Short mmCIF file of C-alpha atoms in Angstrom, two decimals:
data_model
loop_
_atom_site.label_atom_id
_atom_site.label_comp_id
_atom_site.label_asym_id
_atom_site.label_seq_id
_atom_site.Cartn_x
_atom_site.Cartn_y
_atom_site.Cartn_z
CA MET A 1 0.00 0.00 0.00
CA GLN A 2 1.42 3.33 -1.05
CA ILE A 3 0.03 6.64 0.02
CA ILE A 4 0.52 9.88 -1.87
CA GLU A 5 -0.08 13.02 0.14
CA ALA A 6 1.48 16.43 0.48
CA GLN A 7 5.08 16.00 1.68
CA THR A 8 5.19 12.24 1.11
CA ILE A 9 8.19 12.40 -1.21
CA ALA A 10 10.30 13.16 1.85
CA LYS A 11 9.31 9.86 3.47
CA ASP A 12 11.52 6.85 2.87
CA TYR A 13 13.72 9.05 0.70
CA TRP A 14 16.98 7.23 1.30
CA LYS A 15 15.28 3.87 1.02
CA ASN A 16 13.87 4.86 -2.37
CA LEU A 17 17.27 6.10 -3.43
CA TRP A 18 18.79 2.75 -2.56
CA LYS A 19 16.01 0.97 -4.44
CA ARG A 20 16.87 2.91 -7.58
CA ARG A 21 20.57 2.08 -7.50
CA GLU A 22 20.26 0.23 -10.79
CA LEU A 23 19.15 3.46 -12.41
CA LEU A 24 22.27 5.07 -11.00
CA TYR A 25 24.31 2.31 -12.60
CA TYR A 26 22.75 2.84 -16.01
CA LEU A 27 23.03 6.62 -15.87
CA ALA A 28 26.72 6.40 -15.00
CA ARG A 29 27.15 3.79 -17.69
CA ARG A 30 25.43 6.07 -20.19
CA ASP A 31 27.71 8.99 -19.41
CA LEU A 32 30.85 6.89 -19.49
CA ILE A 33 29.96 5.07 -22.71
CA VAL A 34 29.09 8.32 -24.44
CA ARG A 35 32.35 9.88 -23.33
CA TYR A 36 34.67 6.95 -23.83
CA LYS A 37 32.99 5.31 -26.80
CA GLN A 38 35.19 6.73 -29.47
CA THR A 39 37.99 5.57 -27.23
CA PHE A 40 40.85 7.66 -28.41
CA VAL A 41 39.12 11.04 -28.48
CA GLY A 42 37.09 10.34 -25.34
CA VAL A 43 39.88 9.28 -23.04
CA ALA A 44 42.26 11.75 -24.61
CA TRP A 45 40.07 14.75 -23.82
CA VAL A 46 40.02 13.92 -20.14
CA VAL A 47 43.82 14.09 -20.13
CA ILE A 48 44.43 16.71 -22.83
CA LYS A 49 42.53 19.50 -21.08
CA PRO A 50 44.44 19.38 -17.78
CA PHE A 51 47.66 18.62 -19.69
CA LEU A 52 47.44 21.71 -21.90
CA THR A 53 46.47 23.83 -18.91
CA MET A 54 49.57 22.52 -17.18
CA VAL A 55 51.77 23.36 -20.16
CA VAL A 56 50.45 26.92 -20.41
CA PHE A 57 50.67 27.57 -16.66
CA THR A 58 54.16 26.08 -16.49
CA VAL A 59 55.34 28.40 -19.23
CA ILE A 60 53.64 31.51 -17.79
CA PHE A 61 54.23 31.03 -14.08
CA GLY A 62 57.35 28.85 -14.17
CA GLN A 63 59.31 30.18 -17.14
CA LEU A 64 58.12 33.75 -17.68
CA ALA A 65 57.30 34.80 -14.12
CA ASN A 66 59.95 32.46 -12.77
CA MET A 67 58.06 31.66 -9.59
CA ASP A 68 59.48 29.58 -6.78
CA SER A 69 58.93 25.83 -7.06
CA LYS A 70 61.00 24.80 -4.03
CA GLY A 71 63.30 22.74 -6.19
CA LEU A 72 60.61 20.56 -7.71
CA PRO A 73 59.89 20.47 -11.45
CA TYR A 74 57.42 23.28 -12.12
CA ALA A 75 55.28 21.11 -14.41
CA PHE A 76 54.76 18.62 -11.60
CA ILE A 77 53.70 21.31 -9.15
CA VAL A 78 51.24 22.78 -11.63
CA TYR A 79 49.73 19.43 -12.55
CA ALA A 80 49.25 18.59 -8.87
CA GLY A 81 47.19 21.79 -8.65
CA VAL A 82 45.40 21.40 -11.98
CA LEU A 83 44.07 17.94 -11.05
CA PRO A 84 42.01 18.95 -8.00
CA TRP A 85 40.93 22.16 -9.72
CA PHE A 86 39.61 20.27 -12.76
CA LEU A 87 37.83 17.84 -10.49
CA PHE A 88 36.22 20.77 -8.68
CA ALA A 89 35.37 22.63 -11.88
CA SER A 90 33.78 19.69 -13.70
CA LEU A 91 31.80 18.62 -10.62
CA LEU A 92 30.52 22.13 -10.00
CA ALA A 93 29.69 22.87 -13.63
CA THR A 94 27.83 19.62 -14.31
CA THR A 95 26.06 19.49 -10.95
CA SER A 96 24.75 23.04 -11.27
CA ASP A 97 23.35 22.13 -14.68
CA CYS A 98 22.05 18.66 -13.84
CA LEU A 99 18.40 19.59 -13.40
CA LEU A 100 18.11 21.71 -16.52
CA ALA A 101 20.00 19.15 -18.59
CA ASN A 102 17.64 16.41 -17.43
CA SER A 103 14.45 18.43 -17.43
CA GLY A 104 12.89 15.94 -19.87
CA MET A 105 13.19 13.20 -17.30
CA LEU A 106 12.27 15.53 -14.45
CA THR A 107 8.80 16.23 -15.78
CA LYS A 108 8.00 12.70 -16.92
CA VAL A 109 9.32 10.17 -14.41
CA TYR A 110 9.77 10.18 -10.66
CA PHE A 111 12.86 9.00 -8.86
CA PRO A 112 14.87 10.60 -6.05
CA ARG A 113 16.59 13.49 -7.80
CA LEU A 114 19.73 13.13 -5.71
CA ILE A 115 20.57 10.38 -8.20
CA PHE A 116 21.82 13.09 -10.57
CA PRO A 117 24.56 14.54 -8.32
CA ILE A 118 25.59 11.06 -7.18
CA ASN A 119 25.88 10.00 -10.81
CA ILE A 120 28.01 13.06 -11.56
CA PHE A 121 30.25 12.19 -8.62
CA ILE A 122 30.82 8.65 -9.93
CA VAL A 123 31.54 9.76 -13.49
CA SER A 124 33.90 12.50 -12.29
CA MET A 125 35.81 10.00 -10.18
CA VAL A 126 36.42 7.84 -13.24
CA ASP A 127 37.66 10.89 -15.14
CA PHE A 128 39.85 11.79 -12.20
CA VAL A 129 41.50 8.39 -12.13
CA VAL A 130 42.23 8.68 -15.85
CA SER A 131 43.80 12.13 -15.53
CA PHE A 132 45.58 11.03 -12.35
CA SER A 133 47.48 8.42 -14.34
CA LEU A 134 49.42 11.25 -15.98
CA LEU A 135 50.49 12.47 -12.55
CA VAL A 136 51.75 8.99 -11.70
CA ALA A 137 53.67 8.97 -14.97
CA MET A 138 55.18 12.36 -14.10
CA MET A 139 56.25 11.17 -10.65
CA ILE A 140 58.00 8.20 -12.23
CA TRP A 141 59.61 10.43 -14.87
CA TYR A 142 60.85 12.99 -12.33
CA GLN A 143 61.63 10.25 -9.82
CA ILE A 144 59.54 11.69 -7.02
CA ALA A 145 58.87 8.95 -4.49
CA PRO A 146 55.62 9.22 -2.51
CA SER A 147 55.84 9.10 1.30
CA TRP A 148 53.35 7.71 3.80
CA GLN A 149 51.35 10.97 3.68
CA ILE A 150 49.93 9.74 0.39
CA ILE A 151 47.29 7.89 2.44
CA PHE A 152 45.59 11.26 3.04
CA PHE A 153 45.13 11.73 -0.69
CA PRO A 154 41.55 10.35 -0.74
CA VAL A 155 40.62 12.75 2.07
CA PHE A 156 41.43 15.74 -0.10
CA ILE A 157 39.66 14.23 -3.11
CA LEU A 158 36.54 13.81 -0.98
CA MET A 159 36.88 17.36 0.34
CA THR A 160 36.99 18.68 -3.23
CA ALA A 161 33.97 16.60 -4.15
CA ALA A 162 32.00 17.62 -1.06
CA PHE A 163 32.63 21.31 -1.65
CA ALA A 164 31.87 21.17 -5.39
CA LEU A 165 28.75 19.01 -5.01
CA GLY A 166 27.42 21.16 -2.16
CA LEU A 167 27.87 24.36 -4.13
CA GLY A 168 26.61 22.65 -7.28
CA MET A 169 23.40 21.43 -5.66
CA ILE A 170 22.64 24.92 -4.32
CA ALA A 171 23.30 26.37 -7.78
CA ALA A 172 21.23 23.65 -9.48
CA THR A 173 18.28 24.40 -7.21
CA LEU A 174 18.51 28.14 -7.85
CA ASN A 175 19.05 27.47 -11.56
CA VAL A 176 15.60 25.94 -11.81
CA LYS A 177 14.08 29.32 -11.01
CA TYR A 178 16.81 31.82 -11.78
CA ARG A 179 18.77 30.94 -14.89
CA ASP A 180 21.44 33.53 -14.01
CA PHE A 181 23.57 30.86 -12.40
CA GLN A 182 24.18 29.32 -15.79
CA GLN A 183 26.20 32.44 -16.61
CA LEU A 184 27.68 32.88 -13.18
CA ILE A 185 29.29 29.47 -12.66
CA PRO A 186 31.62 29.48 -15.72
CA PHE A 187 32.69 32.99 -14.75
CA ILE A 188 33.46 31.97 -11.16
CA LEU A 189 35.46 29.02 -12.45
CA GLN A 190 37.39 31.22 -14.84
CA LEU A 191 38.44 33.60 -12.07
CA GLY A 192 38.83 30.88 -9.48
CA ILE A 193 41.66 29.14 -11.26
CA TYR A 194 43.82 32.24 -10.67
CA LEU A 195 42.54 32.90 -7.15
CA SER A 196 43.44 29.32 -6.19
CA PRO A 197 47.02 28.07 -6.06
CA VAL A 198 46.80 26.17 -9.33
CA GLY A 199 49.62 27.76 -11.30
CA TYR A 200 51.73 28.67 -8.27
CA LEU A 201 52.43 27.46 -4.73
CA ASN A 202 50.43 28.96 -1.93
CA ALA A 203 53.75 29.44 -0.13
CA ILE A 204 54.42 32.50 -2.31
CA VAL A 205 51.42 34.29 -0.83
CA PRO A 206 52.74 36.91 1.67
CA ARG A 207 52.32 36.01 5.36
CA LYS A 208 49.95 38.86 6.12
CA TRP A 209 47.59 37.77 3.34
CA GLU A 210 47.69 34.10 4.26
CA VAL A 211 44.50 34.16 6.34
CA ILE A 212 42.46 36.04 3.77
CA TYR A 213 43.84 33.89 0.97
CA SER A 214 42.72 30.77 2.82
CA LEU A 215 39.12 31.94 2.84
CA ASN A 216 38.96 30.23 -0.54
CA PRO A 217 38.58 26.56 0.47
CA MET A 218 40.26 25.44 -2.75
CA ALA A 219 43.48 27.05 -1.49
CA GLY A 220 43.59 24.71 1.48
CA ILE A 221 42.52 21.71 -0.59
CA ILE A 222 45.14 22.20 -3.30
CA ASN A 223 47.75 22.80 -0.62
CA GLY A 224 46.73 19.48 0.89
CA PHE A 225 46.97 17.69 -2.46
CA ARG A 226 50.56 18.83 -2.94
CA TRP A 227 51.45 18.05 0.66
CA CYS A 228 50.30 14.45 0.17
CA LEU A 229 52.58 14.08 -2.84
CA ALA A 230 55.70 15.82 -1.54
CA PRO A 231 55.31 16.49 2.19
CA ASP A 232 58.93 17.42 2.85
CA VAL A 233 59.02 20.23 0.31
CA MET A 234 55.49 21.55 0.62
CA PRO A 235 54.38 22.13 4.20
CA LEU A 236 50.76 22.07 5.16
CA TYR A 237 49.15 25.35 6.20
CA TRP A 238 46.97 23.78 8.87
CA PRO A 239 44.47 26.59 9.54
CA GLY A 240 43.69 26.72 5.82
CA VAL A 241 43.19 22.96 5.52
CA ILE A 242 40.98 22.72 8.60
CA PHE A 243 38.92 25.66 7.42
CA ALA A 244 38.54 24.04 3.97
CA ALA A 245 37.42 20.77 5.56
CA VAL A 246 34.80 22.47 7.69
CA VAL A 247 33.52 24.58 4.78
CA SER A 248 33.38 21.58 2.43
CA ILE A 249 31.33 19.45 4.78
CA THR A 250 29.08 22.36 5.69
CA PHE A 251 28.42 23.11 2.03
CA LEU A 252 27.67 19.47 1.28
CA ILE A 253 25.11 19.33 4.08
CA ILE A 254 23.52 22.64 3.12
CA GLY A 255 23.53 21.60 -0.53
CA ILE A 256 21.69 18.36 0.18
CA LYS A 257 19.20 20.19 2.43
CA VAL A 258 18.47 22.91 -0.12
CA PHE A 259 18.21 20.40 -2.97
CA ARG A 260 15.87 18.13 -1.04
CA ALA A 261 13.70 20.97 0.19
CA ALA A 262 13.11 22.19 -3.35
CA GLU A 263 12.96 18.75 -4.95
CA ASN A 264 9.16 18.44 -4.76
CA SER A 265 8.67 21.55 -6.81
CA PHE A 266 11.37 21.03 -9.45
CA ALA A 267 8.87 19.64 -11.95
CA ASP A 268 6.48 22.54 -11.31
CA THR A 269 8.96 25.40 -11.60
CA ILE A 270 11.43 24.24 -14.24
CA MET B 1 -9.11 -4.47 -0.44
CA THR B 2 -11.09 -4.08 -3.59
CA TYR B 3 -9.72 -0.87 -4.94
CA ALA B 4 -6.42 -0.37 -6.75
CA ILE B 5 -6.43 3.40 -6.43
CA LYS B 6 -8.45 5.51 -4.08
CA VAL B 7 -8.29 9.27 -4.61
CA ASP B 8 -9.53 11.22 -1.63
CA HIS B 9 -10.31 14.96 -1.70
CA LEU B 10 -7.32 15.62 -3.90
CA SER B 11 -6.40 19.23 -4.65
CA LYS B 12 -3.49 20.86 -6.35
CA LYS B 13 -2.89 24.57 -6.19
CA TYR B 14 -0.57 26.54 -8.41
CA THR B 15 0.30 30.14 -7.74
CA ILE B 16 0.26 32.27 -10.82
CA GLN B 17 2.23 35.51 -10.85
CA HIS B 18 0.94 38.48 -12.77
CA GLY B 19 3.32 41.13 -13.97
CA ALA B 20 6.52 39.13 -13.70
CA SER B 21 8.00 36.29 -15.65
CA SER B 22 10.10 35.45 -12.60
CA GLY B 23 12.96 34.20 -14.68
CA SER B 24 15.91 36.10 -13.34
CA LEU B 25 17.49 37.43 -10.20
CA LYS B 26 17.16 40.92 -11.60
CA GLU B 27 13.40 40.69 -11.49
CA LEU B 28 13.50 39.39 -7.95
CA VAL B 29 15.65 42.31 -6.84
CA GLU B 30 13.42 44.71 -8.77
CA HIS B 31 10.37 43.22 -7.07
CA TYR B 32 11.74 43.88 -3.59
CA ARG B 33 13.00 47.33 -4.55
CA ARG B 34 9.49 48.32 -5.61
CA LYS B 35 8.01 46.83 -2.47
CA ILE B 36 10.35 48.84 -0.25
CA GLN B 37 9.83 51.96 -2.32
CA LYS B 38 6.09 51.59 -1.96
CA LYS B 39 6.37 51.13 1.78
CA ILE B 40 8.50 54.24 2.12
CA SER B 41 6.23 56.36 -0.03
CA THR B 42 3.20 55.24 1.99
CA LYS B 43 4.79 55.67 5.38
CA VAL B 44 6.99 58.70 4.93
CA PHE B 45 5.11 60.71 2.37
CA ASN B 46 1.75 59.29 3.25
CA ASN B 47 0.63 58.90 -0.32
CA THR B 48 -0.44 55.58 -1.73
CA VAL B 49 0.71 55.16 -5.28
CA VAL B 50 -0.70 52.45 -7.45
CA ASP B 51 2.30 50.67 -8.92
CA PRO B 52 1.46 49.54 -12.45
CA PHE B 53 4.30 47.01 -12.40
CA GLU B 54 3.40 45.48 -9.09
CA VAL B 55 3.62 41.72 -9.01
CA THR B 56 0.40 40.16 -7.83
CA THR B 57 -0.28 36.50 -7.28
CA GLU B 58 -3.37 34.46 -7.84
CA ASP B 59 -4.19 30.93 -6.79
CA PHE B 60 -5.13 28.51 -9.50
CA TRP B 61 -6.65 25.18 -8.58
CA ALA B 62 -5.59 22.65 -11.19
CA LEU B 63 -7.44 20.02 -9.19
CA ASN B 64 -10.14 20.89 -6.75
CA ASN B 65 -11.38 18.37 -4.22
CA VAL B 66 -11.41 15.35 -6.49
CA SER B 67 -12.43 11.96 -5.08
CA PHE B 68 -12.95 8.65 -6.85
CA GLU B 69 -12.06 4.99 -6.62
CA ILE B 70 -10.76 2.57 -9.18
CA ARG B 71 -11.40 -1.06 -8.40
CA LYS B 72 -8.83 -3.70 -9.19
CA GLY B 73 -8.71 -4.67 -12.82
CA ALA B 74 -10.76 -1.70 -13.96
CA LYS B 75 -9.83 0.33 -17.03
CA LEU B 76 -10.45 3.95 -16.22
CA GLY B 77 -10.67 6.59 -18.91
CA VAL B 78 -9.97 10.15 -17.79
CA MET B 79 -11.69 12.73 -19.96
CA GLY B 80 -11.73 16.48 -19.97
CA ARG B 81 -10.81 19.43 -22.12
CA ASN B 82 -7.41 21.05 -22.16
CA GLY B 83 -6.69 22.49 -18.75
CA ALA B 84 -9.30 20.36 -17.01
CA GLY B 85 -6.64 18.85 -14.76
CA LYS B 86 -5.94 15.51 -16.48
CA SER B 87 -2.21 16.00 -16.72
CA THR B 88 -2.01 17.28 -13.16
CA LEU B 89 -3.85 14.19 -11.93
CA LEU B 90 -1.46 11.97 -13.89
CA LYS B 91 1.56 13.81 -12.58
CA ILE B 92 0.41 13.43 -9.00
CA LEU B 93 -0.29 9.73 -9.55
CA SER B 94 3.21 9.38 -10.98
CA ARG B 95 4.74 11.28 -8.03
CA ILE B 96 6.27 13.87 -10.31
CA THR B 97 4.50 16.56 -8.37
CA GLU B 98 2.85 16.53 -4.97
CA PRO B 99 -0.76 17.32 -4.14
CA SER B 100 -1.50 20.44 -2.09
CA SER B 101 -4.00 18.52 -0.01
CA GLY B 102 -5.88 15.25 -0.04
CA SER B 103 -4.46 11.81 -0.56
CA ILE B 104 -4.17 8.90 -2.94
CA ARG B 105 -3.97 5.31 -1.75
CA ILE B 106 -2.44 2.84 -4.15
CA ASP B 107 -2.54 -0.92 -3.74
CA GLY B 108 -0.03 -2.66 -5.96
CA SER B 109 2.97 -1.77 -8.06
CA ILE B 110 2.41 1.23 -10.25
CA SER B 111 4.11 2.37 -13.43
CA SER B 112 3.35 5.45 -15.37
CA LEU B 113 4.00 6.28 -18.96
CA LEU B 114 3.59 9.96 -19.57
CA GLU B 115 5.91 9.70 -22.51
CA ILE B 116 7.72 6.91 -24.27
CA GLY B 117 11.45 6.88 -24.71
CA THR B 118 12.18 9.07 -21.68
CA GLY B 119 15.93 9.41 -21.31
CA PHE B 120 16.82 7.78 -24.64
CA HIS B 121 20.32 8.87 -25.53
CA PRO B 122 21.03 9.34 -29.26
CA GLU B 123 24.66 8.19 -29.03
CA LEU B 124 23.83 4.91 -27.35
CA SER B 125 22.85 1.74 -29.17
CA GLY B 126 19.31 0.43 -29.13
CA ARG B 127 20.44 -2.27 -26.70
CA GLU B 128 21.91 0.21 -24.21
CA ASN B 129 18.84 2.40 -24.48
CA VAL B 130 16.50 -0.50 -23.71
CA PHE B 131 18.32 -1.04 -20.42
CA LEU B 132 18.61 2.66 -19.61
CA ASN B 133 14.99 3.40 -20.42
CA GLY B 134 13.84 0.32 -18.53
CA ALA B 135 15.80 1.43 -15.47
CA ILE B 136 14.32 4.93 -15.70
CA LEU B 137 10.84 3.43 -15.84
CA GLY B 138 11.65 1.42 -12.73
CA MET B 139 12.20 -2.03 -14.21
CA LYS B 140 14.68 -4.31 -12.52
CA ARG B 141 17.79 -5.26 -14.42
CA VAL B 142 17.02 -8.97 -14.27
CA ASP B 143 13.52 -8.32 -15.61
CA ILE B 144 14.87 -6.32 -18.53
CA GLN B 145 17.36 -9.08 -19.29
CA ARG B 146 14.62 -11.68 -19.15
CA LYS B 147 12.33 -9.73 -21.48
CA PHE B 148 15.04 -8.32 -23.70
CA ASP B 149 14.54 -10.66 -26.67
CA GLU B 150 10.80 -10.19 -26.49
CA ILE B 151 11.18 -6.39 -26.44
CA VAL B 152 13.47 -6.41 -29.46
CA GLU B 153 11.28 -8.81 -31.38
CA PHE B 154 8.20 -6.73 -30.70
CA SER B 155 9.90 -3.56 -31.91
CA GLU B 156 10.89 -5.26 -35.20
CA ILE B 157 14.37 -3.75 -35.23
CA GLU B 158 16.49 -6.83 -34.40
CA GLN B 159 18.90 -5.97 -37.16
CA PHE B 160 19.68 -2.51 -35.79
CA ILE B 161 19.72 -3.19 -32.06
CA ASP B 162 23.43 -2.39 -31.81
CA THR B 163 23.20 0.72 -33.97
CA PRO B 164 23.22 4.10 -32.21
CA VAL B 165 19.68 5.37 -31.82
CA LYS B 166 20.58 8.63 -33.60
CA ARG B 167 20.70 6.66 -36.86
CA TYR B 168 17.18 5.29 -36.37
CA SER B 169 14.25 6.59 -38.35
CA SER B 170 11.63 8.22 -36.17
CA GLY B 171 9.41 5.19 -36.71
CA MET B 172 12.08 2.79 -35.48
CA TYR B 173 12.73 5.07 -32.51
CA VAL B 174 9.14 5.15 -31.28
CA ARG B 175 8.69 1.44 -31.93
CA LEU B 176 11.61 0.58 -29.69
CA ALA B 177 10.49 3.09 -27.07
CA PHE B 178 6.95 1.76 -27.06
CA SER B 179 8.21 -1.77 -26.96
CA VAL B 180 10.18 -1.19 -23.75
CA ALA B 181 7.24 0.57 -22.16
CA SER B 182 4.74 -2.12 -23.05
CA HIS B 183 6.80 -4.78 -21.29
CA LEU B 184 6.55 -3.11 -17.89
CA GLU B 185 3.89 -5.45 -16.44
CA PRO B 186 2.91 -3.50 -13.33
CA ASP B 187 -0.32 -4.07 -11.36
CA ILE B 188 -1.41 -0.55 -12.24
CA LEU B 189 -0.46 1.18 -15.47
CA ILE B 190 -0.94 4.88 -16.13
CA LEU B 191 -0.97 5.86 -19.77
CA ASP B 192 -0.96 9.30 -21.33
CA GLU B 193 -1.63 9.25 -25.06
CA VAL B 194 1.25 7.04 -25.95
CA LEU B 195 -0.63 4.50 -28.03
CA ALA B 196 -0.60 6.13 -31.42
CA VAL B 197 2.94 5.39 -32.53
CA GLY B 198 4.43 3.80 -35.62
CA ASP B 199 2.70 2.90 -38.84
CA VAL B 200 -0.77 1.41 -39.11
CA ALA B 201 0.42 -2.17 -38.73
CA PHE B 202 2.42 -1.33 -35.63
CA GLN B 203 -0.48 0.64 -34.15
CA LYS B 204 -2.66 -2.44 -34.54
CA LYS B 205 -0.01 -4.53 -32.87
CA SER B 206 0.42 -2.14 -29.99
CA LEU B 207 -3.32 -1.90 -29.47
CA LYS B 208 -3.38 -5.69 -29.31
CA LYS B 209 -0.54 -5.60 -26.77
CA MET B 210 -2.45 -3.14 -24.61
CA GLN B 211 -5.47 -5.45 -24.83
CA ASP B 212 -3.30 -8.35 -23.63
CA ILE B 213 -2.01 -6.30 -20.70
CA SER B 214 -5.53 -5.24 -19.92
CA ASN B 215 -6.83 -8.83 -20.13
CA SER B 216 -4.11 -10.01 -17.78
CA GLY B 217 -5.94 -8.22 -14.98
CA ALA B 218 -3.91 -5.05 -14.69
CA THR B 219 -5.62 -1.85 -13.67
CA ILE B 220 -5.20 0.83 -16.29
CA VAL B 221 -5.65 4.57 -16.04
CA PHE B 222 -5.92 5.93 -19.49
CA VAL B 223 -5.88 9.53 -20.66
CA ASN B 224 -6.62 10.02 -24.28
CA HIS B 225 -8.51 12.45 -26.42
CA GLY B 226 -9.43 9.66 -28.79
CA ILE B 227 -12.98 8.67 -28.01
CA GLU B 228 -12.72 5.45 -29.99
CA ALA B 229 -9.86 4.20 -27.85
CA ILE B 230 -11.72 4.97 -24.64
CA LYS B 231 -14.85 3.27 -25.95
CA GLN B 232 -12.85 0.21 -26.87
CA PHE B 233 -10.80 -0.03 -23.70
CA CYS B 234 -12.50 1.44 -20.70
CA ASP B 235 -15.17 0.18 -18.39
CA GLN B 236 -15.15 3.22 -16.15
CA ALA B 237 -14.76 6.90 -16.94
CA ILE B 238 -14.39 10.15 -15.11
CA VAL B 239 -14.88 13.59 -16.59
CA LEU B 240 -12.94 16.56 -15.26
CA GLN B 241 -13.94 20.15 -15.79
CA LYS B 242 -11.79 23.05 -14.60
CA GLY B 243 -10.19 20.89 -11.94
CA LYS B 244 -13.44 19.47 -10.62
CA LEU B 245 -14.81 15.98 -11.02
CA VAL B 246 -18.15 16.31 -12.77
CA LEU B 247 -18.87 12.68 -13.58
CA ASN B 248 -17.74 9.26 -12.42
CA THR B 249 -19.54 6.48 -14.19
CA THR B 250 -19.30 3.01 -15.61
CA ASP B 251 -21.50 4.10 -18.49
CA ILE B 252 -18.86 5.09 -21.01
CA ASN B 253 -21.36 6.48 -23.50
CA GLN B 254 -22.74 8.87 -20.92
CA ALA B 255 -19.24 10.18 -20.20
CA ILE B 256 -18.44 10.55 -23.88
CA GLU B 257 -21.68 12.44 -24.38
CA LEU B 258 -20.86 14.84 -21.61
CA TYR B 259 -17.31 15.28 -22.84
CA THR B 260 -18.13 15.77 -26.51
CA GLY B 261 -21.14 17.90 -25.64
CA GLU B 262 -18.71 20.34 -24.10
CA THR B 263 -16.20 20.21 -26.86
CA TYR B 264 -18.59 20.84 -29.69
CA ASP B 265 -21.12 23.46 -28.86
CA PRO B 266 -24.45 22.25 -30.29
CA LYS B 267 -25.28 25.77 -31.50
#
């Protein structure tokens, strides 16, 4: 016996989500097949984009501006920053668009809508692993041996994902009513890559600006990424990392709350 | 329990905004700016100005206190003119939107087809799309696997099942989509004008398939403007008018009379 009343969608939400896990599988499969079908181009794009960004940033920041790399190859430092940034950017961009992009499904079939962000998370993780392989290749090439701190690597990946998904879900919800966010997100991402320590080390930021600089959670996260890979050379700025962790989790929780609260009316307002 | 679906005092309210398309943040800001301005001009200068751009809201009842029961195995036809509330009723039954008040009790598994081919991806093969579409419609993977050959055979596109759907003709596309949908086998099936697909031969075949489903004892809720189809299929009908239930009968002809009487003014 099922009962439909006002506010019933909220009941058994997580149970319903679990019941529809096969849908999640097929949606992720769809996205991966479509991307990786024409194998060469598909896989290549996932690596080419961060790779070219790395090349350009290495030339500009490393060669032309001659910024400090603490003795490590500049390309390696940049790629270790480009990876988390691309993960953040693709998660945020696709999550904020997930409701509009799937509006056909939204108005015709019911399932817990959180399936969309979860699907995006899975697909992005696959992309991340593919682009991560280049970093492994670089570490072998430059002979940089990982230390035990590498075990914290997943923590920073999850922090990136939590922050991006949280922000993305808030943006997706607002996007349903106010399409402005479609314009805003790419712009934020464009500026953000320079405001975050992607092309440079956060160690070059002057002491007195350190606190303000760390208000951008991506600063702490990228710092953490590099620390995991080369802890002796790149020290962790603890206040920044702790702040980033707190902000990421808070945003994820708020994002889920906002998304769920508006979920019942998505089909009506889109 | 004798009923499959029991709709109890169901209402759905939409709020319509006049004077704003409510599509951007700018308009939202503008709305509040005007509100504050109005407040100031009333309080400080003590003059009430009628704002020609003021956003006003109005309640619109898409469904208003609708109650009816569908017994198990019944084939219900929902009739009504455009805007009578048919789609809203279907959307609430499918859980796409929630009612404002009232309740629906459903006994049995329910599937709704408001559209065929929901979520079909043009780059994927017919095979992949069958599984994806089935999963979207709520079919279990094992069930899709079990019925896969049957689905493909019914759609008559065996030869092209591994071809990307973007290369299909529109006829092939809807045939495959309908074929997946018609193999759902729920206890209760909700259908919104999805029968008329494909060429004449395929339409005949799909009508026959619907008859089989219907004969197997499933309860069907059927929304269609085609009177012939309702006459052929249904043994119960309701007529909606401006969100209200005006007739609930097992006499299909009476319902059709009321419905067509409205549509074509005898004058």
